[in-house]
C-alpha atoms as one frame of an Amber mdcrd trajectory, in Angstrom:
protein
  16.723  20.446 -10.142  13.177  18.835 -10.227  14.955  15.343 -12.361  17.819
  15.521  -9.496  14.816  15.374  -6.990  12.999  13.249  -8.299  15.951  10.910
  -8.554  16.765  11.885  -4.821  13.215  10.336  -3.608  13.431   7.592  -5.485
  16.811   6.061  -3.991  15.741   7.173  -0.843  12.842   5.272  -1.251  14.408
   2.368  -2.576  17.208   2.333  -0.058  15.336   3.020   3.427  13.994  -0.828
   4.170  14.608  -2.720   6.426  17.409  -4.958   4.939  20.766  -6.882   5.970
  23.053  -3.941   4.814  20.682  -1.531   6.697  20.408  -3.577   9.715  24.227
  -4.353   9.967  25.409  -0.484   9.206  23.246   0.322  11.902  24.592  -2.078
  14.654  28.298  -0.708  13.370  27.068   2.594  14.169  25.589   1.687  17.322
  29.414   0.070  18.438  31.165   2.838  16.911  32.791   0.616  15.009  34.534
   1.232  11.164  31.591   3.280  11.007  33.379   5.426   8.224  34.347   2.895
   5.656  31.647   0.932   6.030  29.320   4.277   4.980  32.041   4.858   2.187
  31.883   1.072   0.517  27.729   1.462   1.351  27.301   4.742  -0.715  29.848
   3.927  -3.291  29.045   0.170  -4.252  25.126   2.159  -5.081  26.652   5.059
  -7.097  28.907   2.437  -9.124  25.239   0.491  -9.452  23.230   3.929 -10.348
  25.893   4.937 -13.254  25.516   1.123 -14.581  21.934   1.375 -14.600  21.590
   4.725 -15.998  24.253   4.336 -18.476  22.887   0.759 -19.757  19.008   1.609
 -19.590  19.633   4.883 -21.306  21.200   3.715 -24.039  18.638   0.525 -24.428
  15.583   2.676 -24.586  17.078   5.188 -26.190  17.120   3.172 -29.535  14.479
   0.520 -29.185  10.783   2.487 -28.264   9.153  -1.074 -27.895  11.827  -2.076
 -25.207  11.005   0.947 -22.718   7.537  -0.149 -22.873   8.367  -4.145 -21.817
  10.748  -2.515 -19.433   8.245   0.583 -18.035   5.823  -2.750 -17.600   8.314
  -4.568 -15.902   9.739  -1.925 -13.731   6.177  -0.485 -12.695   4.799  -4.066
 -11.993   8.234  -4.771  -9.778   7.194  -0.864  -8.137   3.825  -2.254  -7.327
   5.121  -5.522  -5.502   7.539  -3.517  -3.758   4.251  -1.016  -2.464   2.244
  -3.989  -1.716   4.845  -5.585   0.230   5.481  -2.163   2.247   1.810  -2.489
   2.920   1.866  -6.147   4.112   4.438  -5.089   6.436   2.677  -2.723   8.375
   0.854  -5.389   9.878   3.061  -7.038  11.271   5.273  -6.472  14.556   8.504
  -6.177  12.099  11.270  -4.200  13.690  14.983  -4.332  14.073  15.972  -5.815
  16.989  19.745  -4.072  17.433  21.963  -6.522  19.983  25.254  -5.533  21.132
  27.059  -8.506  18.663  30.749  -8.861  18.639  32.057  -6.239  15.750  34.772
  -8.079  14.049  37.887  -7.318  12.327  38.310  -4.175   9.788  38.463  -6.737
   7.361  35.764  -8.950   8.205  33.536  -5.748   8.518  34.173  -4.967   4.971
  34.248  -8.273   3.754  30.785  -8.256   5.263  29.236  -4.921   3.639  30.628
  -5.399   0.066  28.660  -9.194   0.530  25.144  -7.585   1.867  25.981  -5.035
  -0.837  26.967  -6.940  -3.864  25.784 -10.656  -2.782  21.799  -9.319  -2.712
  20.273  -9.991  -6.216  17.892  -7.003  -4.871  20.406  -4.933  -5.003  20.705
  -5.384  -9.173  16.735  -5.005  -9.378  16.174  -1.740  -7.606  19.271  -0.095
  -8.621  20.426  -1.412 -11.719  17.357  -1.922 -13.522  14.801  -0.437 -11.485
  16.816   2.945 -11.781  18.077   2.800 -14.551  14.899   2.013 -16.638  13.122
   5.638 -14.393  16.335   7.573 -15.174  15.999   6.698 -18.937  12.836   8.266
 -19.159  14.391  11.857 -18.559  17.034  11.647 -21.674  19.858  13.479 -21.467
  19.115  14.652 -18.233  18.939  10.994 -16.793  22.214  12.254 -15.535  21.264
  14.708 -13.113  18.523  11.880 -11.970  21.509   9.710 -11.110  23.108  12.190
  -9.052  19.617  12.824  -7.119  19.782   8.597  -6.638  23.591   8.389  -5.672
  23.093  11.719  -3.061  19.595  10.212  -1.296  22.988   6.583  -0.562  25.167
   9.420   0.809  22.798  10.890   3.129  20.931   7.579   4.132  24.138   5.712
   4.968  25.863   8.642   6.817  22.655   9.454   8.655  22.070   5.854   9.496
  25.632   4.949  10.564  26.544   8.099  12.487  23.080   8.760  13.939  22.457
   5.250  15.079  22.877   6.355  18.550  20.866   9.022  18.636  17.943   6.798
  16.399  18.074   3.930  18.254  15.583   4.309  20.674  13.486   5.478  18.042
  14.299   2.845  15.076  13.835  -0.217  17.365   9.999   0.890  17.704   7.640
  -0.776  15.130   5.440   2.147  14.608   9.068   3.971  13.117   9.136   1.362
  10.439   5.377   1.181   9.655   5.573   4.702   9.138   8.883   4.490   6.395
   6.810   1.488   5.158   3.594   3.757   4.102   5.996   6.386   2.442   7.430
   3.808   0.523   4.801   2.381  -0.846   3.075   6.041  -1.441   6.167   6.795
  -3.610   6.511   3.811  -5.121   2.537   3.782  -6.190   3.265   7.173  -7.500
   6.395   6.137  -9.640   4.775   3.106 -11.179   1.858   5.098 -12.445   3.977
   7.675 -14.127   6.421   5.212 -15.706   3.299   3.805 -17.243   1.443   7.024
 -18.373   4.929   7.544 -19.819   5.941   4.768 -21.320   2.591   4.314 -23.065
   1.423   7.820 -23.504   2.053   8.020 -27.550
């Protein structure tokens, strides 16, 4: 439970930014628009990128000590960017500014998420290698970490696609984002340190 968890706050952490897939999932939820699919491709497309990562770290690390330490420096130094940049962003007046765009086509919607899903080279970062290299560190029970990671996409899309109405008031307010902002870069902080005092603890 406490690997599934801590798998669960990492994607979550990873995954709530402000971001084009983010932004445009929430404007389809806002027009009630292919709301459903779009959450499905969303959620999906990460748990596909979760088992790669997990699968392909895991079985890199698991055989070659010195690589989960280039990796662990790597990944924590990327996790320290990613909490300064959270930082840097809470001062400045960065919000989503929702309009009431044209929604296209079914097709043209989903042309659109699998491209801010599979066209972002973030995307292969935080949740191929970024995840992948943290899930390693739990063995064979990098597993139930990847379930924890893949869960945190099912709840964050659904919640952000099907609550947009409700949360839009709320998530067009600066102060809402400054506030994710400091949690991510708490948890990422966090993460980095451990993947170092593991990495390098023997």
């Amino acid at each position: 439970m406490h690997v599934s968890l801590a798998g669960f706050f990492t994607g979550l952490s990873l995954i709530v930014a402000i971001g084009a897939q983010n932004a445009y999932l929430l404007k389809l939820g806002l027009a009630k628009s292919y709301v459903g699919i779009s959450v499905i491709i969303c959620a999906l497309s990460d748990a596909i990128l979760i088992i790669l990562g997990t699968a392909g770290m895991g079985a890199l690390v698991s055989s070659h000590k010195s690589a989960l330490r280039v990796i662990a420096g790597i990944g924590a130094a990327y996790l320290l960017y990613f909490a300064i940049n959270s930082i840097r962003k809470i001062f400045k007046s960065e919000y989503l500014a929702v309009s009431n765009q044209e929604i296209r086509s079914r097709k043209k919607v989903v042309i659109a998420i699998l491209g801010f899903t599979w066209l972002n080279p973030h995307v292969y970062l935080d949740t191929v290698l970024l995840v992948g290299t943290i899930g390693s560190h739990y063995g064979n029970q990098r597993w139930w970490f990847a379930i924890g990671a893949a869960m945190a996409s099912v709840i964050w899309f659904t919640a952000l696609g099907y609550g947009a109405r409700l949360l839009s008031p709320l998530m067009s307010k600066p102060i809402t984002w400054k506030i994710l902002d400091i949690f991510i870069a708490v948890v990422m902080a966090i993460i980095a340190t451990s993947l170092i005092n593991t990495a390098f603890a023997k």
